[in-house]
Short mmCIF file of C-alpha atoms and ligand atoms in Angstrom, two decimals:
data_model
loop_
_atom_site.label_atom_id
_atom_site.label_comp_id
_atom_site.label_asym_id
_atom_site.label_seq_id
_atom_site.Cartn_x
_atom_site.Cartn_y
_atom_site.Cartn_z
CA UNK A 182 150.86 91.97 94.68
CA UNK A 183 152.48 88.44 95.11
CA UNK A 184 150.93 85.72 94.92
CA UNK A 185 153.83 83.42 96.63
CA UNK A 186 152.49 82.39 100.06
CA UNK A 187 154.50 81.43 102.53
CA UNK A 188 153.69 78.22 104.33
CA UNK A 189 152.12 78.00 107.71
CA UNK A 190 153.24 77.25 110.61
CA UNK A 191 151.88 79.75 113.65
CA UNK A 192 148.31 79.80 114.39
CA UNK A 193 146.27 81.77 116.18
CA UNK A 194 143.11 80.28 118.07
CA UNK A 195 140.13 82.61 119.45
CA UNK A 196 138.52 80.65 121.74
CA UNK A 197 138.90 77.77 124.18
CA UNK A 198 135.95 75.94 124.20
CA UNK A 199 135.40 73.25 121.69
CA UNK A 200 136.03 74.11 118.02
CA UNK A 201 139.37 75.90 119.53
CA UNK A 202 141.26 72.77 121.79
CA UNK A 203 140.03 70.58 119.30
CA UNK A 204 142.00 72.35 116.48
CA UNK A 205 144.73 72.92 118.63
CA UNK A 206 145.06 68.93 119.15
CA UNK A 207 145.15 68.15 115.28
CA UNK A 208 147.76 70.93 114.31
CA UNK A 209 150.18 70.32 117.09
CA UNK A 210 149.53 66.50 115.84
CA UNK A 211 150.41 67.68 112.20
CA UNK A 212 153.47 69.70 113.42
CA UNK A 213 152.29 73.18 113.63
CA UNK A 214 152.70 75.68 116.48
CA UNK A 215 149.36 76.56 118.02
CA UNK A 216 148.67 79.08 120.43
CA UNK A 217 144.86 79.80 122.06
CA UNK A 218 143.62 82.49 123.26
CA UNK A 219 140.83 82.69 125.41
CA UNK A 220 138.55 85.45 126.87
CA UNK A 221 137.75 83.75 130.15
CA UNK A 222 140.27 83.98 132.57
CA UNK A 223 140.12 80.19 132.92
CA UNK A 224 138.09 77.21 130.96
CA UNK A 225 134.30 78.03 131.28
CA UNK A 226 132.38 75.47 132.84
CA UNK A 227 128.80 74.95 132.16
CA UNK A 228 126.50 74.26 129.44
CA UNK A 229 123.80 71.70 128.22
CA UNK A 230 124.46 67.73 127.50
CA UNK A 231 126.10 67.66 124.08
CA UNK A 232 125.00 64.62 121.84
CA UNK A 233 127.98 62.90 120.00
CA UNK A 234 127.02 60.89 117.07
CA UNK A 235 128.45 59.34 113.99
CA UNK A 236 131.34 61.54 112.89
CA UNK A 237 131.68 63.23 115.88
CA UNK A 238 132.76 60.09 117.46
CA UNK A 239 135.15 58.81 114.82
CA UNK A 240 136.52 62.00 115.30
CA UNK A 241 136.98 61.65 119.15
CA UNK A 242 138.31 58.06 118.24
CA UNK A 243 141.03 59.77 116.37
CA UNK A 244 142.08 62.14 118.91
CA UNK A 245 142.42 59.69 121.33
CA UNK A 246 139.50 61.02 123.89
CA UNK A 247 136.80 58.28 123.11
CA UNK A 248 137.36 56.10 126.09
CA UNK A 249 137.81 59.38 128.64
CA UNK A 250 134.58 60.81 126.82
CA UNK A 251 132.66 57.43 127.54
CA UNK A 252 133.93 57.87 131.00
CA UNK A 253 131.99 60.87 131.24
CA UNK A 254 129.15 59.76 129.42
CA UNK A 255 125.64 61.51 131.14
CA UNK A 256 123.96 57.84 131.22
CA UNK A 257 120.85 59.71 130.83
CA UNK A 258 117.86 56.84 131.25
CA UNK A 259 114.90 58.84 130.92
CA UNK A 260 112.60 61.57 129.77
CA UNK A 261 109.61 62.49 130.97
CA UNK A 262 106.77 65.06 130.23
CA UNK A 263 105.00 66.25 133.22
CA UNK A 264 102.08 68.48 134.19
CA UNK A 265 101.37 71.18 136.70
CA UNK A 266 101.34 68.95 139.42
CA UNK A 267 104.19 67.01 138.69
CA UNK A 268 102.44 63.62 137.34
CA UNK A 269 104.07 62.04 135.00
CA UNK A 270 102.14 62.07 131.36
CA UNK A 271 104.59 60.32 129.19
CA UNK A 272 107.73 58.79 129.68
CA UNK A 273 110.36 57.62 127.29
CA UNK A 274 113.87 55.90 126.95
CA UNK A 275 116.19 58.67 127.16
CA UNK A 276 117.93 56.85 123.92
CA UNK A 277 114.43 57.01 122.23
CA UNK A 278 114.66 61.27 122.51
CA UNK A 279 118.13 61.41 121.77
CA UNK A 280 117.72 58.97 118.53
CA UNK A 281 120.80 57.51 119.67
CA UNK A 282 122.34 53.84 118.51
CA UNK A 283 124.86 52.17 119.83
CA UNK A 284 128.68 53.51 120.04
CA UNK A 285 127.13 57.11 120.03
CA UNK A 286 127.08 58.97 123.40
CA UNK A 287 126.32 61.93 125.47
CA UNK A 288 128.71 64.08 127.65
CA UNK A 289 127.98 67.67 129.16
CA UNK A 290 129.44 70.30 127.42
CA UNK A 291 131.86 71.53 129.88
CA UNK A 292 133.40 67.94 130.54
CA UNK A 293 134.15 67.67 126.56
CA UNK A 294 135.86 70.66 126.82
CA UNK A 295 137.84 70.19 130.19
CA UNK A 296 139.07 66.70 128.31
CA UNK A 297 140.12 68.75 125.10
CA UNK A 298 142.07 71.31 127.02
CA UNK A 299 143.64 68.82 128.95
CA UNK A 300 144.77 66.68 125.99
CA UNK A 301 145.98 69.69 124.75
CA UNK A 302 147.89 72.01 127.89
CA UNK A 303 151.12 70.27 127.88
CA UNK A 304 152.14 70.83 123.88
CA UNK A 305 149.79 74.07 123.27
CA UNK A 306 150.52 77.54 124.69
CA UNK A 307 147.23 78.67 126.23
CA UNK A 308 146.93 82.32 126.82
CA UNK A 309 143.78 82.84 129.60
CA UNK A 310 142.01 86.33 130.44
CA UNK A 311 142.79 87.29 127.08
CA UNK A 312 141.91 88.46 123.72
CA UNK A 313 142.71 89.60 120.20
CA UNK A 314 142.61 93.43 120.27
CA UNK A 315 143.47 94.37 116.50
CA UNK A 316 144.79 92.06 113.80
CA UNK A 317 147.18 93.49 110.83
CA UNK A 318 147.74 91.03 107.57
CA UNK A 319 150.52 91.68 105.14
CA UNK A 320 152.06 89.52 102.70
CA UNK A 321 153.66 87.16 104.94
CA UNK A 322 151.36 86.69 107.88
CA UNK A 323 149.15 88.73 110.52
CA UNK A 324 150.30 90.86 112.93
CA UNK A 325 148.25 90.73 115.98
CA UNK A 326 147.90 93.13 119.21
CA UNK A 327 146.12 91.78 123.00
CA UNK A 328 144.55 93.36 124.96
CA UNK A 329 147.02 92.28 127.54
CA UNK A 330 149.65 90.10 126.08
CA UNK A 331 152.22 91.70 123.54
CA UNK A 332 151.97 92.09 120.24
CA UNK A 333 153.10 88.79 118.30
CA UNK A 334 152.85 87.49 114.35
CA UNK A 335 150.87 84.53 113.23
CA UNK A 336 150.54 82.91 109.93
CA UNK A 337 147.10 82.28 110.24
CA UNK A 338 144.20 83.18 112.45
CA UNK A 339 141.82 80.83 113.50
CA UNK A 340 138.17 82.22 115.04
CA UNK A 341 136.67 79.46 117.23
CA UNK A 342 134.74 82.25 119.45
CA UNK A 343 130.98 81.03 119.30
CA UNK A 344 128.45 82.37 118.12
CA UNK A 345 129.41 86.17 119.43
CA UNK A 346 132.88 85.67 117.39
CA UNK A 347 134.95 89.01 118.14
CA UNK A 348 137.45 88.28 115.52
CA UNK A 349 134.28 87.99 112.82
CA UNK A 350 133.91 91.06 113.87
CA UNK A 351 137.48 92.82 113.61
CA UNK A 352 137.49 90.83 109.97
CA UNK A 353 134.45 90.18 108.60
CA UNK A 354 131.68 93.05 109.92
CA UNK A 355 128.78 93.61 112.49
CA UNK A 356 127.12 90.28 113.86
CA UNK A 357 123.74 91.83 112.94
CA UNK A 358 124.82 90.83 109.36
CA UNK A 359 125.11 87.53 109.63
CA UNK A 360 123.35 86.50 113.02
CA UNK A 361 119.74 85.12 112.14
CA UNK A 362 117.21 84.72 115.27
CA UNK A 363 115.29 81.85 115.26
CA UNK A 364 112.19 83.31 117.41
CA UNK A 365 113.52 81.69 120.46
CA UNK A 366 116.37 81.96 123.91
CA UNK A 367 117.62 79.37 126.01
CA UNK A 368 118.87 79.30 129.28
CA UNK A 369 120.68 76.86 131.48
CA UNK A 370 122.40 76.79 134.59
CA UNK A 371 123.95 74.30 137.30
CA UNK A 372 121.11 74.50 140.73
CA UNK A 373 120.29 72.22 143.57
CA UNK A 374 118.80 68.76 142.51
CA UNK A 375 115.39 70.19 144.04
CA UNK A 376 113.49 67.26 142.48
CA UNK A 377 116.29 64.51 143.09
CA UNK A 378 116.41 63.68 139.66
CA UNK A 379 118.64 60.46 139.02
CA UNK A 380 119.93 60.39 135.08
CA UNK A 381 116.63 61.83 134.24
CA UNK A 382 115.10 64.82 132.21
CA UNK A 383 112.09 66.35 132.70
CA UNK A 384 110.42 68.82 130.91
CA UNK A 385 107.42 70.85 131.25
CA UNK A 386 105.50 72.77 128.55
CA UNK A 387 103.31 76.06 129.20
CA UNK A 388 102.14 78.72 126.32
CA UNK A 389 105.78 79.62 124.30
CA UNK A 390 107.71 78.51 127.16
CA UNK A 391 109.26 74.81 128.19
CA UNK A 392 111.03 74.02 130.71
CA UNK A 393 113.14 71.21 132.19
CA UNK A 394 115.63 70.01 134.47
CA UNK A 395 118.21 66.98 134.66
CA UNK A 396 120.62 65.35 136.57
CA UNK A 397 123.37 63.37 134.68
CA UNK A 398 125.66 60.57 135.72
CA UNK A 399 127.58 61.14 138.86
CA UNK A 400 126.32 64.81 139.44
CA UNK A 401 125.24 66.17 142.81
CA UNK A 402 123.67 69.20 141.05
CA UNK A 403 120.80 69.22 138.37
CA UNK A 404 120.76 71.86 135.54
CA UNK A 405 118.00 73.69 135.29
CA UNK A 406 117.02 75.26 131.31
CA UNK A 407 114.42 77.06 130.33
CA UNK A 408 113.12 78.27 126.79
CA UNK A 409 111.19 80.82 125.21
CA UNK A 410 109.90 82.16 122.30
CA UNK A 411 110.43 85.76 122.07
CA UNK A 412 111.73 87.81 118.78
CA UNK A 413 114.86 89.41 119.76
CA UNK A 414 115.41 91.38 122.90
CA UNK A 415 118.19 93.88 123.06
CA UNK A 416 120.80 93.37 125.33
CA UNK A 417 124.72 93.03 125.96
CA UNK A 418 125.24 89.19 125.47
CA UNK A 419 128.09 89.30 127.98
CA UNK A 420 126.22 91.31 130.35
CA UNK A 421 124.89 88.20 132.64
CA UNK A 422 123.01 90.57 134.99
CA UNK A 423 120.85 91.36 132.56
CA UNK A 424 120.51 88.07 130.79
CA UNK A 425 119.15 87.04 134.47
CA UNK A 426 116.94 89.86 134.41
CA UNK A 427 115.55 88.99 131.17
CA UNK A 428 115.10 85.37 132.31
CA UNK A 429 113.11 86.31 135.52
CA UNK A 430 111.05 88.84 133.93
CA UNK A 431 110.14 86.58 131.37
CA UNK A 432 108.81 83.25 133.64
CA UNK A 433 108.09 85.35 137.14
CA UNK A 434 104.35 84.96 136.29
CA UNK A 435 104.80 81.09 135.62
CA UNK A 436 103.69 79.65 138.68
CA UNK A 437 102.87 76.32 137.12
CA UNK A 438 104.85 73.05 138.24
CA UNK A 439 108.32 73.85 140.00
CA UNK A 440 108.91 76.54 137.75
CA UNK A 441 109.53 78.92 140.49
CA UNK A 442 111.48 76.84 142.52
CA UNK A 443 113.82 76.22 139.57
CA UNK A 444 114.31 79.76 138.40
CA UNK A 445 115.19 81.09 142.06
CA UNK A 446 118.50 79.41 141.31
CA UNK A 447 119.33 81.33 138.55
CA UNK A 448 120.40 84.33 140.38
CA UNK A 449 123.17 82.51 142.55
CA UNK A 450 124.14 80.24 139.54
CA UNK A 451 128.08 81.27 138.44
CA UNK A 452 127.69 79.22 135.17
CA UNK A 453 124.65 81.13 133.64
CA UNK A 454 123.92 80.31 129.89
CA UNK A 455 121.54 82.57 128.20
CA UNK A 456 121.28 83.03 124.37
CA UNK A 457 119.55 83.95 121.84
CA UNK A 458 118.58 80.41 119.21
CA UNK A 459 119.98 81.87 116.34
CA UNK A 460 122.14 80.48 113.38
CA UNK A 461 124.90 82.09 111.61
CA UNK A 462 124.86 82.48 107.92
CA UNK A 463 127.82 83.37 105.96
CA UNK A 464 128.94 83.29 101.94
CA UNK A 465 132.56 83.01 103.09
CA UNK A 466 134.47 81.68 106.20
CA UNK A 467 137.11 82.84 105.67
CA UNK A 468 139.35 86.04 104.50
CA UNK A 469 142.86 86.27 103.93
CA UNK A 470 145.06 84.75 106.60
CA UNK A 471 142.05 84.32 109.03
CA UNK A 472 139.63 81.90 108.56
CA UNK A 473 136.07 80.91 111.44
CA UNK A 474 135.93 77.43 112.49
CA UNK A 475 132.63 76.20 114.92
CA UNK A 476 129.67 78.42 116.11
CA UNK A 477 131.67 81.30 114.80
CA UNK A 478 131.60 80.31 111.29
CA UNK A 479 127.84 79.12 111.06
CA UNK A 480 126.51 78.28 114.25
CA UNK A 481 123.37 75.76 114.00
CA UNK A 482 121.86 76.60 117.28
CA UNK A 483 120.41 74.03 120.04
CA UNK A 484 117.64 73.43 117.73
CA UNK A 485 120.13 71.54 115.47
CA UNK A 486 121.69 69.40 117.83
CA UNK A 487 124.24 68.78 115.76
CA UNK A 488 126.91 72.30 116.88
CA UNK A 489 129.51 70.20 119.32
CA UNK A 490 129.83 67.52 116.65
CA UNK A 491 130.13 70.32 113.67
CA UNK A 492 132.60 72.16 115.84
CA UNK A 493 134.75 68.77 116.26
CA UNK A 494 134.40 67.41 112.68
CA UNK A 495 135.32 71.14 111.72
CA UNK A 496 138.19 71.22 113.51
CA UNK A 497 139.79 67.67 112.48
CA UNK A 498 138.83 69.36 108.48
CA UNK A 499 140.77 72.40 108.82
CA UNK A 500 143.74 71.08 110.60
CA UNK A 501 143.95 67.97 107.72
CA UNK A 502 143.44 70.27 104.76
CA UNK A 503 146.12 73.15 106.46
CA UNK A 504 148.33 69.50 106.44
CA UNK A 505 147.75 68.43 103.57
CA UNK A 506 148.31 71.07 101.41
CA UNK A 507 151.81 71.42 103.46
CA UNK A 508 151.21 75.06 104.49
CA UNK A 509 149.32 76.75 101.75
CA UNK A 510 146.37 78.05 103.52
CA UNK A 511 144.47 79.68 100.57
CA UNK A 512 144.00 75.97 98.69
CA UNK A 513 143.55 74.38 102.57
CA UNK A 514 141.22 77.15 103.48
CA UNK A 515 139.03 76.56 100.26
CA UNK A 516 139.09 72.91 100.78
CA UNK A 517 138.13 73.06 104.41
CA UNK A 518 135.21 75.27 103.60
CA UNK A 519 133.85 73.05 100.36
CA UNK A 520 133.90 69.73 102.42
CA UNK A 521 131.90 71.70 105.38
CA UNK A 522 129.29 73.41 103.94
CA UNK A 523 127.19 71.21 102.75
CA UNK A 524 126.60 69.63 105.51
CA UNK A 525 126.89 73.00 107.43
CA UNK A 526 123.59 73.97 105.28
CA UNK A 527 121.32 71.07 105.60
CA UNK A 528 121.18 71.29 109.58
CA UNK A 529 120.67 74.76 109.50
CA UNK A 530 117.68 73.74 107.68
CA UNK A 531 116.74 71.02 109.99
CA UNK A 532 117.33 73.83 112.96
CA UNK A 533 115.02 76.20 110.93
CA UNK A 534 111.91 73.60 110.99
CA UNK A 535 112.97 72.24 114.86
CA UNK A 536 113.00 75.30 116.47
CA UNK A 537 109.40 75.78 115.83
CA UNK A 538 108.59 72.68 118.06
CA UNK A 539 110.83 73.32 120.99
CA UNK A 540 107.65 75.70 122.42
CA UNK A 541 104.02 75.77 121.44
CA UNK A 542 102.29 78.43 121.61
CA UNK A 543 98.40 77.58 122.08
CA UNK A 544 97.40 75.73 125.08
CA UNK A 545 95.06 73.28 122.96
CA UNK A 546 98.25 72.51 121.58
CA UNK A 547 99.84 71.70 124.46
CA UNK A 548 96.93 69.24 125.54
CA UNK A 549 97.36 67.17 122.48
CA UNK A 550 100.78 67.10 122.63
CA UNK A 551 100.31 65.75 126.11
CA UNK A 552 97.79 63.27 124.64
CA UNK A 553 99.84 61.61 122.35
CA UNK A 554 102.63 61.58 125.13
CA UNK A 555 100.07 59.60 127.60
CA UNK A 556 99.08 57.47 124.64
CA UNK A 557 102.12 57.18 122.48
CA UNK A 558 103.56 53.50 124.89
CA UNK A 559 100.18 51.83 124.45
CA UNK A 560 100.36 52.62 120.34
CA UNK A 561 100.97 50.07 118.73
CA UNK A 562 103.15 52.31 116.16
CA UNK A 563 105.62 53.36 118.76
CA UNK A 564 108.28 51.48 117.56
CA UNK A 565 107.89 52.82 113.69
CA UNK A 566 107.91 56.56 115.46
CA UNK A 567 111.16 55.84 117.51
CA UNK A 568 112.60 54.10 114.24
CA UNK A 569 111.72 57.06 112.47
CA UNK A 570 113.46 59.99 114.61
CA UNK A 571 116.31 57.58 115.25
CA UNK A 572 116.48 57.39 111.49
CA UNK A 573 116.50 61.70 111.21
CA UNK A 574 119.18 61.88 113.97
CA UNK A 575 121.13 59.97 112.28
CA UNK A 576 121.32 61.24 108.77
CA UNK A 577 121.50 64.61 110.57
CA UNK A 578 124.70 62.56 111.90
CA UNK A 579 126.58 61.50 108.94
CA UNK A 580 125.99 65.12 107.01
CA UNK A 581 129.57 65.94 106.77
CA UNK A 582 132.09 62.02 105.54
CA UNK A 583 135.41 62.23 107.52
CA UNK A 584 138.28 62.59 105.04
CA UNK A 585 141.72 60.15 105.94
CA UNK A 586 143.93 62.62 106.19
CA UNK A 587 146.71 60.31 108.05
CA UNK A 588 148.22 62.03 111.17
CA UNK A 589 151.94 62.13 110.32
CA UNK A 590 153.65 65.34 110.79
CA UNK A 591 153.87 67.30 107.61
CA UNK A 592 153.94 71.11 108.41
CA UNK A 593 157.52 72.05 107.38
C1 FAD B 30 130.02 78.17 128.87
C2 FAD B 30 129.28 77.74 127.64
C3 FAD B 30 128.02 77.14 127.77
C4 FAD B 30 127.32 76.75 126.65
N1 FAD B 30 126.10 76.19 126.82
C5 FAD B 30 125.36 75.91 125.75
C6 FAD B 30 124.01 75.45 125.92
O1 FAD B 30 123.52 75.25 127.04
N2 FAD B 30 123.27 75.22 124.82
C7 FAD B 30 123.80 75.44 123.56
O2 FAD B 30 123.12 75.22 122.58
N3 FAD B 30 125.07 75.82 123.36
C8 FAD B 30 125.85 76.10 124.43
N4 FAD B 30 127.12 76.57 124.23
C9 FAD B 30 127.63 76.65 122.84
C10 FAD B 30 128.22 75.31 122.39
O3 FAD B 30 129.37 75.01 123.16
C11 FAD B 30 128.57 75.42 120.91
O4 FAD B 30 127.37 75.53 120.18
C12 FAD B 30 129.32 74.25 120.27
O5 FAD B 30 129.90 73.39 121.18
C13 FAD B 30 130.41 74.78 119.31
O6 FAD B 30 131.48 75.26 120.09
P1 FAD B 30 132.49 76.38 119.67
O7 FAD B 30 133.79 76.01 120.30
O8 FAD B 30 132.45 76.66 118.22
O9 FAD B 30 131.92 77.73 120.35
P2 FAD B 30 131.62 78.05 121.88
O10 FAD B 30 131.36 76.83 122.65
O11 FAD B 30 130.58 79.11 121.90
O12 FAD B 30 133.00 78.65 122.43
C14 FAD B 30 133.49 79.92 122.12
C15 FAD B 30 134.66 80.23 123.07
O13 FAD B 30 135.24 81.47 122.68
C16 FAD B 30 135.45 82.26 123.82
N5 FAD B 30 135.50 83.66 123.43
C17 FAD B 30 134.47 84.50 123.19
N6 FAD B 30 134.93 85.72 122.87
C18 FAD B 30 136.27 85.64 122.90
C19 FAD B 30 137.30 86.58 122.65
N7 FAD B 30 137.04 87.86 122.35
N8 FAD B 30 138.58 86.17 122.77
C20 FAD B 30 138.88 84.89 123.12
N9 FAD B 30 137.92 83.95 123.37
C21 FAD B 30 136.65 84.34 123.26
C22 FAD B 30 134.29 81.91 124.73
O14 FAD B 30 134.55 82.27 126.08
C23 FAD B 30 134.21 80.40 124.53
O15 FAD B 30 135.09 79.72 125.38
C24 FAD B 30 127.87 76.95 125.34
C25 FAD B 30 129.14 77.53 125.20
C26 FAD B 30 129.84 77.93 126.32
C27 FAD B 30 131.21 78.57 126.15
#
C-alpha cells in the first residue's frame, strides 16, 4: 500500500453543537472546505450553564466570540441550599461555587452554540436533518453516503457527535466498549420560573437524588435539573418519551420541597436533556481518515465541568495541527491527539472522584452537609475553603497550554 497521502482539504463534521461549529470556524480560517452535518433538523437548543475558564476563553478570544459570549454571560449571583420547606440553609457567591476569577465566564450551552453557528453559516455549508449513513476510505479520501443527502467524498472525517457519537460507531465499534457510567443521570429542561428565581441557583438534596433550578441573566424561563444515582438503566438515548418516563418514575415519590412542582414541567418541556454521567475512554481517537473531536472522543461528563471548554480547546488543536502540517492528517492527527490527552485524562479523573459528591446517599449525610452549609459564612476559614476550590477549578482550567498556531491560511 502507499504511503503518499494526499493533503487535506474537505472535511466532514458530525455534529453541530460545540466541538463541530467550533472546528468548522478554525479550518475555514486556515483555508479548508468544511461541511457539517447535523442530526437535528435545526440547532438544538437547550442544555445546562457551561463554565468557560482559562483556555477556553483564550480560545473564544481567538475566534473572535469573546465580547458576544460576555454578552450572554448568565450573571449568575447566587447559590443556595435549601430544605423541605424552602428556607434557605446556606447561601454562597455564585463565583464562590463556580471557582471562577476574573475574565472567566458563564454562558448557557445553547447560546454558545447559537453564537458558533452563526459565526460560522455564511462561509460553512451546513447540512440540517441529516446524517452520515456509511463511510468508505480508500487511498485518497472517504467516500461517504446520507441518509438523505447524496453521496459525496471527503478527505477527512471529523466526529463531533457527543457522547452517543454515530460515526464512533460506523468506525470504531459498539459504545458499550468505550462508554463508562459513572453511577449517576442528569436531567435538565427549560420550565416556568415557578419560584421567580432572579440569577440564582438553588439546589435541594434528598437520599441519591439533588435537585435544583435557576434562572440566568435575561431569561423569562428557569431550568429545572435533576440528578440521580442509579447504575445504568436500559433505554434508547434518543427515545425522549422514555427518558421522561424514567425521570418521573424515578422522583414521583419525592414530595419534598417543590420537587413536584418542578418535575410536572418535564413532560411539556421540547428541550429535554436526560443522560446517563458517563465518560468516554478510548486508546485511540482516531483511525484512518476519520478522527473524534469533543464528547465523542472522551467525554468528561457534568461531573468534570470542564467538556464545553475541552470541546473548544479541542477544536482550535485539531484545526492548527491539520494547518500546520499543511494537509498531512496522519502527523496532524497524532499531534492533535498527544497535546489533548493529557489533559483529556486528568479531568476524567477529577470527574471520577466528583461524581461521587453530586448525590449523597444517607440522610445523616445530608444533615451534615447542611450543617456545614448553615455554618460555613460564620467560619472563620471560609475564605481558605473558597481559595481552595477556586484554586482546583482552576488547575482543572489550564490542563491542556494553547499552542500559537498563527491563523494565516495555509491549506493548499
Ligand atoms: C441539546 C443539548 C443539551 C445538552 N445539555 C447538557 C447538560 O445539561 N449537561 C451536560 O453535562 N451536557 C450537556 N450537553 C453536552 C455538552 O454540550 C457537551 O458535553 C460539550 O459541550 C461538548 O460538546 P460536543 O460538541 O462535543 O458534543 P454535544 O454537545 O453532545 O453535541 C453533539 C452534536 O452531535 C449531534 N449528533 C448526534 N448524532 C448525530 C448524527 N448521527 N449525525 C449528525 N449529528 C449528530 C447532536 O444532535 C449534537 O448537536 C448537551 C448537549 C446537547 C446537544
Amino acid at each position: 500500500m502507499s504511503t503518499k497521502t494526499s493533503p487535506v482539504r474537505t472535511v466532514l463534521i458530525s455534529g453541530a453543537s460545540i466541538a463541530g461549529p467550533a472546528l468548522a470556524h478554525w479550518l475555514h480560517r486556515y483555508g479548508f472546505t468544511p461541511t457539517v452535518v447535523e442530526r437535528a433538523p435545526e440547532l438544538r437548543s437547550g442544555g445546562y450553564k457551561v463554565d468557560l475558564r482559562g483556555e477556553a476563553v483564550e480560545v473564544c478570544e481567538r475566534m473572535g466570540i469573546m465580547d458576544e459570549v460576555r454578552a450572554h454571560s448568565t450573571d449568575m449571583q447566587l447559590g443556595a441550599y435549601v430544605d423541605a420547606d424552602n428556607r434557605v440553609v446556606g447561601e454562597m457567591p455564585a463565583a464562590f461555587f463556580g471557582g471562577r476569577v476574573d475574565g472567566d465566564d458563564e454562558i448557557m450551552r445553547g447560546d454558545l452554540a447559537r453564537i458558533l453557528y452563526e459565526r460560522t453559516r455564511d462561509d460553512v455549508e451546513y447540512l440540517f436533518g441529516d446524517s452520515i449513513a456509511s463511510l468508505t476510505e480508500d487511498s485518497d479520501g472517504v467516500l461517504v453516503t446520507f441518509e438523505n443527502a447524496p453521496p459525496r467524498r471527503f478527505d477527512l472525517v471529523v466526529g463531533a457527535d457527543g457522547m452517543h457519537s454515530h460515526t464512533r460507531r460506523l468506525v470504531f465499534g459498539d459504545e458499550e466498549r468505550f462508554r463508562r457510567h459513572l453511577g449517576a443521570y442528569i436531567s435538565i429542561f427549560t420550565a416556568p420560573n415557578d419560584l421567580e428565581l432572579d440569577r440564582r441557583e438553588v439546589y435541594h438534596v434528598v437520599v441519591d437524588k439533588m435537585v435544583c433550578a435557576y434562572s440566568s441573566q435575561g431569561q423569562q424561563t428557569a431550568r429545572n435539573m435533576f440528578v440521580f444515582a442509579s447504575p445504568e438503566i436500559p433505554y434508547d438515548h434518543r427515545d425522549t418519551a422514555a427518558q421522561k418516563r424514567i425521570l418521573h418514575n424515578t422522583f414521583a415519590q419525592n414530595e419534598s420541597w417543590e420537587i413536584p412542582r418542578l418535575l410536572s414541567h418535564a413532560a411539556s418541556a421540547d428541550d429535554f436533556y436526560f443522560d446517563s454521567i458517563s465518560l468516554i475512554e478510548m486508546d485511540r481517537w482516531s483511525k484512518g481518515r476519520v478522527v473524534l473531536l469533543g464528547d465523542a472522543a472522551h467525554c468528561v461528563s457534568p461531573a468534570a465541568g470542564q467538556g464545553t471548554g475541552l470541546a473548544l480547546i479541542g477544536a482550535y488543536t485539531l484545526a492548527g495541527e491539520l494547518a500546520a502540517s499543511r494537509g498531512d492528517f496522519r502527523q496532524a492527527l497524532d499531534a492533535y491527539e498527544r497535546h489533548m490527552r493529557p489533559g483529556v485524562e486528568h479531568t476524567q479523573d477529577f470527574a471520577r472522584k466528583f461524581v461521587t459528591q453530586m448525590t449523597v446517599d444517607r440522610q445523616w449525610k445530608i444533615r451534615l452537609r447542611l450543617l456545614m452549609l448553615r455554618t460555613l459564612p460564620k467560619m472563620p476559614w471560609r475564605n481558605l475553603i473558597a481559595k481552595k476550590i477556586t484554586e482546583d477549578v482552576q488547575k482543572a482550567a489550564h490542563v491542556v497550554p494553547l499552542k500559537g498556531y498563527g491563523a494565516g491560511r495555509v491549506a493548499a
